[in-house]
Coordinates of N, CA and C in Angstrom, one line a residue:
M8 N 137.5 26.9 47.6 CA 139.2 26.7 46.8 C 140.2 28.6 47.2
H9 N 139.4 29.2 48.0 CA 140.0 30.2 49.2 C 140.1 30.1 50.3
F10 N 141.2 29.6 50.6 CA 141.9 29.5 52.0 C 142.3 30.5 52.6
I11 N 142.6 31.8 52.2 CA 142.4 32.8 52.8 C 141.9 33.6 52.2
S12 N 141.1 35.2 53.0 CA 140.3 36.3 52.7 C 140.7 36.7 51.5
Q13 N 139.9 36.8 50.6 CA 139.7 37.7 49.5 C 140.1 39.4 49.9
D14 N 140.3 39.7 51.0 CA 141.1 40.6 51.1 C 142.7 40.7 51.0
L15 N 142.8 39.8 51.3 CA 144.4 39.2 51.5 C 144.6 38.6 50.3
E16 N 143.9 37.9 49.4 CA 144.2 37.6 47.9 C 144.4 39.0 47.0
N17 N 143.5 39.9 47.7 CA 143.8 41.3 46.7 C 145.3 41.7 46.6
Y18 N 145.7 41.6 47.8 CA 147.0 42.3 48.8 C 148.1 41.9 48.2
I19 N 148.0 40.4 47.4 CA 149.0 39.5 47.1 C 149.2 40.2 45.4
E20 N 147.7 40.0 45.4 CA 148.0 40.2 43.6 C 148.3 41.9 43.3
Q21 N 148.2 42.8 44.5 CA 148.6 44.1 44.1 C 150.4 44.1 44.5
H22 N 151.0 43.1 44.9 CA 152.1 43.1 45.7 C 152.9 42.2 45.1
S23 N 152.4 41.4 43.6 CA 153.1 40.6 43.0 C 153.1 41.5 41.1
E24 N 154.0 40.8 40.4 CA 153.8 41.2 39.3 C 152.6 41.8 39.1
K25 N 152.4 42.9 37.4 CA 151.0 43.0 36.7 C 150.6 41.7 36.3
E26 N 149.7 41.7 35.8 CA 149.2 40.8 34.8 C 149.3 41.7 33.3
P27 N 150.1 40.7 32.9 CA 150.4 41.5 31.1 C 148.8 41.4 30.7
E28 N 149.3 42.4 29.5 CA 147.6 43.0 29.0 C 147.1 41.9 27.6
L29 N 148.1 41.1 27.4 CA 147.3 39.8 26.5 C 146.5 39.0 27.5
L30 N 147.6 38.5 28.7 CA 146.5 37.4 29.5 C 145.6 38.0 30.2
A31 N 145.2 39.7 30.4 CA 144.5 40.3 31.5 C 143.3 40.1 30.3
A32 N 143.7 40.3 28.4 CA 142.4 40.3 27.4 C 141.7 38.5 27.8
L33 N 142.7 37.3 28.1 CA 142.5 36.2 27.8 C 141.5 35.8 28.9
N34 N 142.1 36.3 30.5 CA 141.6 36.4 31.5 C 139.9 36.6 31.0
K35 N 139.7 37.8 30.8 CA 138.1 38.8 30.5 C 137.3 37.9 29.6
E36 N 138.2 37.4 28.2 CA 137.2 36.7 27.4 C 137.0 35.0 28.4
T37 N 137.2 34.5 28.8 CA 137.3 33.4 29.4 C 135.8 33.7 29.9
Y38 N 136.3 34.4 30.9 CA 134.9 34.8 32.1 C 133.7 35.1 30.8
Q39 N 133.8 35.9 30.1 CA 132.7 36.0 29.3 C 132.6 35.4 28.4
K40 N 132.9 34.0 27.5 CA 132.9 32.9 26.9 C 132.4 31.6 26.7
V41 N 133.2 31.3 28.4 CA 133.6 30.1 28.1 C 132.8 29.3 29.7
L42 N 132.3 27.9 30.0 CA 132.1 27.6 31.2 C 133.3 27.2 31.9
L43 N 133.0 27.0 33.4 CA 133.8 27.1 34.1 C 134.8 28.0 34.6
P44 N 135.0 29.3 33.8 CA 135.7 30.5 33.9 C 136.7 29.7 35.2
R45 N 136.6 29.6 36.1 CA 137.3 29.7 37.7 C 138.6 28.7 37.2
M46 N 138.2 28.0 36.6 CA 139.3 27.2 35.8 C 141.1 27.5 35.2
L47 N 140.2 28.4 35.4 CA 141.3 28.9 34.9 C 142.5 29.8 36.0
S48 N 143.5 29.8 35.4 CA 144.9 29.2 36.7 C 145.0 31.6 37.4
G49 N 144.6 32.5 36.5 CA 144.8 33.7 37.1 C 145.7 34.2 37.1
H50 N 145.6 35.7 37.3 CA 146.7 35.8 37.5 C 147.7 36.1 38.8
F51 N 147.6 36.1 39.8 CA 148.3 35.2 41.1 C 148.9 34.3 40.6
Q52 N 148.4 33.3 40.4 CA 149.2 32.2 39.8 C 149.7 32.0 38.5
G53 N 148.9 32.6 37.4 CA 149.7 33.0 36.4 C 151.2 33.0 36.6
R54 N 151.2 34.9 37.2 CA 152.9 35.2 37.8 C 153.5 34.1 38.3
V55 N 152.9 33.2 39.3 CA 153.5 32.2 39.9 C 154.4 31.3 38.6
L56 N 153.6 30.9 38.0 CA 154.0 29.9 36.4 C 154.9 30.6 35.9
S57 N 154.7 31.8 35.5 CA 155.5 32.8 35.0 C 156.6 32.6 35.5
M58 N 157.5 33.1 37.1 CA 158.6 33.0 37.6 C 159.4 31.3 37.6
L59 N 158.4 30.4 37.9 CA 159.3 29.7 37.7 C 159.4 29.4 36.6
S60 N 158.7 29.2 35.3 CA 159.3 29.1 34.0 C 161.1 29.8 33.7
K61 N 160.7 31.2 34.0 CA 162.2 31.8 34.2 C 163.4 31.2 35.2
L62 N 162.9 30.8 36.2 CA 163.8 30.3 36.9 C 165.0 28.6 36.1
I63 N 163.3 28.1 35.6 CA 164.1 27.1 35.0 C 164.7 26.8 33.9
R64 N 164.2 28.0 33.1 CA 164.7 28.2 31.7 C 164.1 27.1 30.5
P65 N 163.4 26.5 31.1 CA 163.1 25.2 29.7 C 163.2 25.1 28.6
V66 N 163.4 24.6 27.9 CA 163.7 23.9 26.1 C 162.5 23.6 25.6
N67 N 162.1 22.5 26.5 CA 160.6 21.4 25.9 C 159.7 21.4 27.2
I68 N 158.7 22.2 27.1 CA 157.8 22.1 28.3 C 156.2 20.9 27.7
L69 N 155.3 20.5 28.4 CA 154.5 19.8 28.5 C 154.0 20.6 29.1
E70 N 152.1 20.8 29.2 CA 151.3 21.1 29.9 C 150.2 20.2 30.2
I71 N 149.4 19.1 30.9 CA 148.4 18.6 30.2 C 147.0 19.1 31.0
G72 N 146.5 19.9 30.1 CA 145.0 20.6 30.4 C 145.4 21.6 30.1
T73 N 144.6 22.0 28.6 CA 145.2 23.4 28.0 C 144.0 24.6 28.6
Y74 N 142.7 24.1 28.4 CA 141.5 24.9 28.8 C 141.5 25.9 27.6
T75 N 142.0 27.3 28.2 CA 141.8 28.6 27.4 C 143.1 28.8 27.2
G76 N 143.9 28.6 27.7 CA 145.2 28.8 27.4 C 146.1 29.7 28.1
Y77 N 145.4 30.2 29.1 CA 146.6 31.4 30.1 C 147.9 30.4 30.4
S78 N 147.8 29.4 31.5 CA 149.0 28.9 31.7 C 149.6 28.5 31.0
A79 N 149.6 27.9 29.6 CA 150.2 27.9 28.6 C 151.5 29.2 28.3
L80 N 150.3 30.3 28.0 CA 151.2 31.8 28.3 C 152.6 31.5 29.1
C81 N 151.7 31.2 30.3 CA 152.9 32.0 31.3 C 154.0 31.2 31.2
L82 N 153.7 29.9 31.0 CA 154.9 29.0 31.2 C 155.7 29.5 30.1
C83 N 155.3 30.3 29.2 CA 156.1 29.9 27.4 C 157.2 31.8 27.9
E84 N 156.6 32.6 29.2 CA 157.7 33.5 29.2 C 159.0 33.2 29.8
G85 N 158.9 31.7 30.4 CA 160.6 31.5 30.9 C 161.3 30.2 29.7
M86 N 160.4 30.1 28.6 CA 161.1 29.3 27.5 C 162.4 30.1 26.9
Q87 N 163.0 29.0 26.2 CA 164.5 29.5 25.8 C 163.8 29.7 24.8
E88 N 164.3 30.6 23.7 CA 164.2 31.2 22.0 C 164.0 29.9 21.6
N89 N 164.8 29.0 22.0 CA 164.6 27.7 21.0 C 163.5 26.8 21.1
G90 N 162.8 27.2 22.4 CA 161.8 26.2 22.8 C 160.6 25.9 22.5
T91 N 159.5 24.6 23.0 CA 158.8 24.7 22.8 C 157.9 24.3 23.1
L92 N 156.5 24.2 23.6 CA 155.0 23.9 24.4 C 154.5 22.9 23.8
H93 N 154.6 21.6 24.7 CA 153.6 20.8 23.9 C 152.0 20.9 25.2
T94 N 151.3 21.4 24.4 CA 149.8 21.2 25.3 C 148.7 21.1 25.1
I95 N 148.0 19.6 25.9 CA 147.0 18.6 25.6 C 145.7 18.8 26.1
D96 N 144.8 18.8 25.4 CA 143.8 18.6 25.9 C 142.5 18.3 25.2
I97 N 141.3 18.0 25.4 CA 140.3 17.2 25.0 C 138.8 18.0 24.3
K98 N 139.2 19.0 24.7 CA 138.0 19.9 24.3 C 138.1 20.3 22.9
E99 N 137.6 19.9 21.8 CA 138.1 20.4 20.5 C 137.2 21.8 20.3
E100 N 136.1 22.3 21.3 CA 135.1 23.5 20.9 C 136.7 24.7 21.5
L101 N 137.3 23.8 22.3 CA 138.1 25.5 22.2 C 139.9 25.8 21.8
V102 N 140.0 24.9 21.0 CA 141.1 24.6 20.5 C 141.3 25.9 19.7
D103 N 139.6 26.6 18.7 CA 140.5 28.2 17.7 C 140.2 29.3 19.1
F104 N 139.8 28.6 20.4 CA 140.1 30.0 21.1 C 141.5 30.0 21.6
Q105 N 141.9 28.9 21.8 CA 143.3 28.8 22.5 C 143.9 29.4 21.3
R106 N 143.9 28.8 19.5 CA 144.8 29.4 18.9 C 144.8 30.9 18.8
K107 N 144.1 31.4 18.8 CA 143.8 32.7 18.7 C 144.4 33.9 19.3
H108 N 144.8 33.2 20.7 CA 145.2 34.0 22.3 C 146.6 33.5 21.8
F109 N 147.1 32.5 21.5 CA 148.5 31.7 21.1 C 149.1 32.5 20.2
D110 N 148.6 33.3 19.2 CA 148.9 33.5 17.3 C 149.2 35.1 18.1
K111 N 148.4 35.6 19.4 CA 148.5 36.5 19.8 C 150.1 37.0 20.6
S112 N 150.3 36.4 20.6 CA 151.5 36.4 21.9 C 152.8 35.9 20.6
P113 N 154.7 36.2 21.5 CA 155.5 35.9 20.8 C 156.0 34.7 20.8
W114 N 154.9 33.7 21.3 CA 155.6 32.2 21.1 C 154.5 31.5 20.1
G115 N 153.7 32.3 19.4 CA 152.6 31.7 18.8 C 153.2 30.3 18.0
N116 N 154.3 30.6 17.3 CA 154.5 29.3 16.2 C 155.3 28.2 17.5
Q117 N 156.0 28.6 18.7 CA 156.2 27.4 19.4 C 155.5 26.7 20.3
I118 N 154.3 26.9 20.3 CA 153.2 25.9 21.2 C 152.6 25.3 19.9
V119 N 152.3 24.0 20.4 CA 151.8 23.2 19.6 C 150.9 22.2 20.7
Q120 N 149.6 22.7 20.0 CA 148.6 21.9 20.7 C 148.4 20.6 20.4
H121 N 147.7 19.5 21.2 CA 147.3 18.3 20.6 C 146.1 17.9 21.2
L122 N 145.4 17.3 20.2 CA 143.4 17.5 21.0 C 143.3 15.9 20.9
G123 N 143.1 15.6 22.1 CA 143.1 14.5 22.6 C 143.0 13.5 24.2
E124 N 142.7 12.1 24.3 CA 143.1 12.2 25.6 C 144.7 12.4 25.7
A125 N 145.6 12.4 26.8 CA 146.7 12.7 27.2 C 147.6 11.0 27.1
I126 N 146.5 10.8 28.5 CA 147.0 8.9 28.3 C 147.6 8.5 27.2
D127 N 146.5 8.9 26.4 CA 147.0 8.6 24.4 C 148.4 9.2 23.7
I128 N 148.5 10.6 24.1 CA 149.3 11.4 23.3 C 150.8 11.2 24.2
I129 N 150.9 11.6 25.0 CA 152.2 11.9 26.0 C 153.2 10.3 25.4
P130 N 152.7 8.8 25.2 CA 153.6 8.1 24.8 C 154.0 8.1 23.3
T131 N 153.2 9.5 22.6 CA 154.0 9.2 21.2 C 154.5 10.4 21.3
L132 N 154.8 11.3 21.9 CA 155.7 12.8 22.7 C 157.6 12.1 22.5
D133 N 158.3 12.2 21.7 CA 159.6 11.7 21.8 C 160.2 12.4 22.1
L134 N 160.2 13.2 23.5 CA 160.7 14.1 23.6 C 161.2 14.1 25.3
K135 N 162.4 14.9 25.4 CA 162.8 15.3 27.2 C 162.4 16.4 27.6
F136 N 161.8 16.1 28.5 CA 161.1 17.5 28.5 C 161.8 18.2 30.6
D137 N 161.8 19.7 30.0 CA 162.7 20.3 31.7 C 161.4 20.4 32.2
L138 N 160.1 21.1 32.0 CA 159.0 21.6 32.6 C 157.3 21.0 32.2
V139 N 157.6 20.5 33.1 CA 155.5 19.8 32.9 C 154.6 20.4 34.0
F140 N 153.5 20.3 33.3 CA 152.6 21.7 34.3 C 151.2 20.0 34.1
I141 N 150.6 19.8 35.0 CA 149.3 19.1 35.1 C 148.2 20.0 35.9
D142 N 147.2 19.9 35.4 CA 146.4 20.4 34.9 C 145.1 20.3 34.5
A143 N 144.3 18.5 34.8 CA 143.6 17.6 33.9 C 142.6 17.1 34.8
D144 N 142.5 16.5 34.8 CA 141.4 15.5 35.1 C 142.2 14.6 36.4
K145 N 141.5 14.7 37.4 CA 142.2 14.2 39.0 C 142.3 13.0 38.8
E146 N 141.7 12.2 38.2 CA 141.7 10.6 38.3 C 142.3 9.9 37.5
N147 N 143.9 10.9 36.6 CA 144.4 10.0 35.7 C 145.7 10.9 36.4
Y148 N 145.6 11.4 37.0 CA 147.4 12.2 37.8 C 148.3 11.2 38.3
I149 N 147.6 10.0 38.9 CA 149.2 9.1 38.6 C 149.2 8.7 37.5
N150 N 148.2 8.6 36.5 CA 148.9 8.0 35.2 C 150.1 8.6 34.9
Y151 N 149.6 9.9 34.9 CA 150.2 11.2 33.8 C 151.6 11.0 35.1
F152 N 151.4 11.2 36.2 CA 152.9 11.2 36.1 C 154.0 9.9 36.3
E153 N 153.3 8.6 35.9 CA 153.9 7.5 35.7 C 154.8 7.6 34.3
L154 N 153.3 8.5 33.6 CA 154.3 8.3 32.2 C 155.2 9.5 32.1
I155 N 155.2 10.9 33.2 CA 156.0 11.6 32.3 C 157.2 11.5 33.2
V156 N 157.8 10.8 33.9 CA 158.7 11.1 34.4 C 159.7 10.1 33.8
P157 N 160.1 8.9 33.3 CA 161.1 8.9 31.8 C 160.7 10.1 30.8
K158 N 160.5 10.8 30.6 CA 160.8 11.7 29.4 C 161.3 13.3 30.1
M159 N 161.2 13.2 31.8 CA 161.6 14.5 32.2 C 163.4 14.0 32.0
N160 N 164.1 15.3 32.1 CA 165.5 15.3 31.7 C 165.5 15.8 33.6
K161 N 167.0 15.3 33.7 CA 167.7 15.4 35.2 C 167.5 16.3 35.8
G162 N 166.6 16.8 36.9 CA 166.7 18.5 37.7 C 165.3 19.5 37.2
G163 N 164.7 18.0 36.1 CA 163.3 19.1 35.2 C 162.0 19.2 36.4
I164 N 161.1 19.7 36.5 CA 160.1 19.8 37.4 C 159.0 19.6 36.9
I165 N 158.0 18.7 37.7 CA 157.0 18.8 37.8 C 156.0 19.3 38.6
L166 N 154.8 20.2 37.5 CA 154.2 20.9 38.6 C 152.9 20.3 38.6
S167 N 151.9 20.3 39.7 CA 150.7 19.3 39.8 C 149.6 20.8 40.4
D168 N 148.6 21.0 39.3 CA 147.7 21.2 40.1 C 146.3 21.0 41.1
N169 N 145.7 21.8 41.9 CA 144.5 21.6 42.8 C 144.6 20.5 43.2
V170 N 146.2 20.3 44.3 CA 146.5 19.2 45.0 C 145.8 18.9 46.0
L171 N 144.9 20.3 47.0 CA 144.5 20.9 48.4 C 142.8 20.3 47.5
W172 N 142.3 19.9 46.1 CA 141.1 19.9 46.0 C 139.9 21.2 47.2
S173 N 140.5 21.5 47.2 CA 139.3 23.3 48.1 C 139.6 22.3 49.3
G174 N 140.2 21.8 49.9 CA 140.4 21.5 51.0 C 139.9 20.1 51.3
K175 N 139.2 19.3 50.3 CA 138.5 18.3 50.1 C 139.6 16.8 50.9
V176 N 140.8 17.4 51.2 CA 141.7 16.0 50.8 C 142.3 15.8 52.9
L177 N 141.3 16.8 53.5 CA 141.1 17.2 54.8 C 139.9 16.4 55.2
E178 N 138.5 16.3 54.6 CA 137.7 15.7 55.4 C 137.3 13.9 54.6
P179 N 136.3 13.7 55.2 CA 136.3 12.7 55.5 C 135.8 12.4 54.1
L180 N 136.6 10.7 53.9 CA 136.7 10.7 51.7 C 134.9 9.7 51.9
H181 N 134.4 10.7 50.8 CA 133.2 9.6 50.7 C 133.3 8.7 49.6
P182 N 132.9 7.7 50.0 CA 133.0 6.1 48.7 C 132.9 7.0 47.9
K183 N 132.3 7.4 47.0 CA 132.3 7.7 45.7 C 133.0 9.0 45.1
D184 N 134.0 9.5 45.8 CA 134.6 10.9 45.7 C 135.6 10.1 45.0
I185 N 135.9 9.6 43.6 CA 137.2 8.9 43.0 C 138.3 10.0 43.3
S186 N 138.1 11.8 42.6 CA 139.0 12.4 42.6 C 139.6 12.6 44.1
T187 N 139.1 12.9 44.8 CA 139.6 12.7 46.0 C 140.4 11.7 46.4
K188 N 139.9 10.9 46.4 CA 141.0 9.5 46.5 C 142.5 9.4 46.1
I189 N 142.1 9.7 44.7 CA 143.1 9.7 44.1 C 144.3 10.8 43.9
L190 N 143.8 11.7 44.5 CA 144.9 13.3 44.7 C 145.4 12.9 46.3
L191 N 144.5 12.1 47.4 CA 145.5 11.6 48.1 C 146.4 10.6 48.1
E192 N 146.1 9.8 47.4 CA 147.1 8.9 46.8 C 148.2 9.6 46.2
Y193 N 148.0 10.2 45.1 CA 148.9 11.2 44.8 C 149.5 11.8 45.4
N194 N 149.5 12.6 46.4 CA 149.7 13.5 47.3 C 151.1 12.4 48.0
L195 N 151.1 11.3 49.0 CA 151.5 10.8 49.2 C 152.9 10.1 48.3
L196 N 151.9 9.8 46.8 CA 153.3 9.8 45.8 C 154.5 10.2 45.4
L197 N 154.0 11.5 45.6 CA 154.9 12.4 45.6 C 155.9 12.8 46.7
K198 N 155.0 12.8 47.7 CA 155.3 12.9 49.1 C 156.8 11.8 49.3
N199 N 156.4 10.8 48.9 CA 157.6 9.4 48.8 C 158.1 8.9 47.5
D200 N 158.4 9.0 46.4 CA 158.4 8.8 45.3 C 159.9 9.1 45.5
P201 N 161.0 7.6 45.3 CA 162.5 8.5 45.6 C 162.9 8.9 44.2
R202 N 162.4 9.1 43.1 CA 162.7 9.4 42.0 C 162.4 11.4 41.9
V203 N 161.1 11.9 43.0 CA 161.6 12.9 43.0 C 161.2 13.8 44.2
E204 N 161.9 15.2 44.2 CA 161.8 15.4 46.2 C 160.7 17.0 45.2
T205 N 159.7 16.8 47.0 CA 158.3 17.7 46.5 C 158.3 18.6 47.4
V206 N 157.7 19.5 47.3 CA 157.0 20.6 48.3 C 155.9 20.8 47.9
L207 N 154.9 21.1 48.9 CA 153.3 21.4 48.2 C 153.1 22.7 48.3
L208 N 153.1 23.8 47.8 CA 152.5 25.3 47.9 C 151.6 25.5 48.2
P209 N 150.7 26.1 49.4 CA 149.4 26.7 49.5 C 149.1 27.4 48.4
I210 N 149.4 27.7 47.4 CA 148.7 28.3 46.1 C 148.0 28.3 45.3
R211 N 146.6 29.1 45.5 CA 145.4 28.8 45.2 C 144.5 27.8 46.0
D212 N 144.5 26.9 44.5 CA 144.2 25.6 44.9 C 144.9 23.8 45.1
G213 N 145.9 24.8 45.8 CA 146.9 23.7 46.2 C 148.3 23.5 44.6
L214 N 149.6 23.9 44.8 CA 150.6 23.5 43.6 C 151.4 22.6 44.3
T215 N 151.8 21.6 43.5 CA 153.2 21.1 43.9 C 154.1 21.2 42.9
V216 N 155.2 21.2 43.5 CA 156.6 21.3 42.6 C 157.4 20.3 43.0
S217 N 157.8 19.3 42.3 CA 158.5 18.6 42.5 C 159.7 17.9 41.1
R218 N 160.7 17.9 41.5 CA 162.1 18.1 40.7 C 162.6 16.8 40.6
V219 N 162.6 16.5 39.5 CA 163.4 14.9 39.2 C 164.3 14.7 39.9
L220 N 165.3 13.6 40.2 CA 166.3 13.8 40.9 C 167.1 12.8 39.7

């Protein structure tokens, strides 16, 4: 996942906005109590998500893949006062952990948690979204994209995480590596789909920004 040196990553963090105290505490508790803490967005990517949200000023946000709630709180930082963030995850054991930190934030009442398969939940959301963050099972990225595009407002932004997949997108494809296969197809889809314009940013494990036309 590290495409630049750790020293350079540290320099980048030191010269970006400081990680808010609430998120620093969430970061620390995730590493102490939850499996696979590297899945957390973390300081730098979190500040990128926050900045993008502040530029977009979304009313309705959709997040696919809550994990411990770090990225959701980053996205809320730019949400309008009447806004709502809907976040979907399959891990029941993390719901209370997420809610504890959500309720410590200014946006607790504006964050709606959904437990279950995103493929089933997204069609039930009767909303138009300004900002979507996809950070869940890679095998369904294309399916999520196809479900989301009709629910986007014109000019809305779809963010897709882990699209460089620790550099595996450049390596010979193993026949059983479904995740990398789908990500390769997904990256091509975003590049060529006439419904969006896309730029792939080499941030952390790859973050694609797609604007709905």
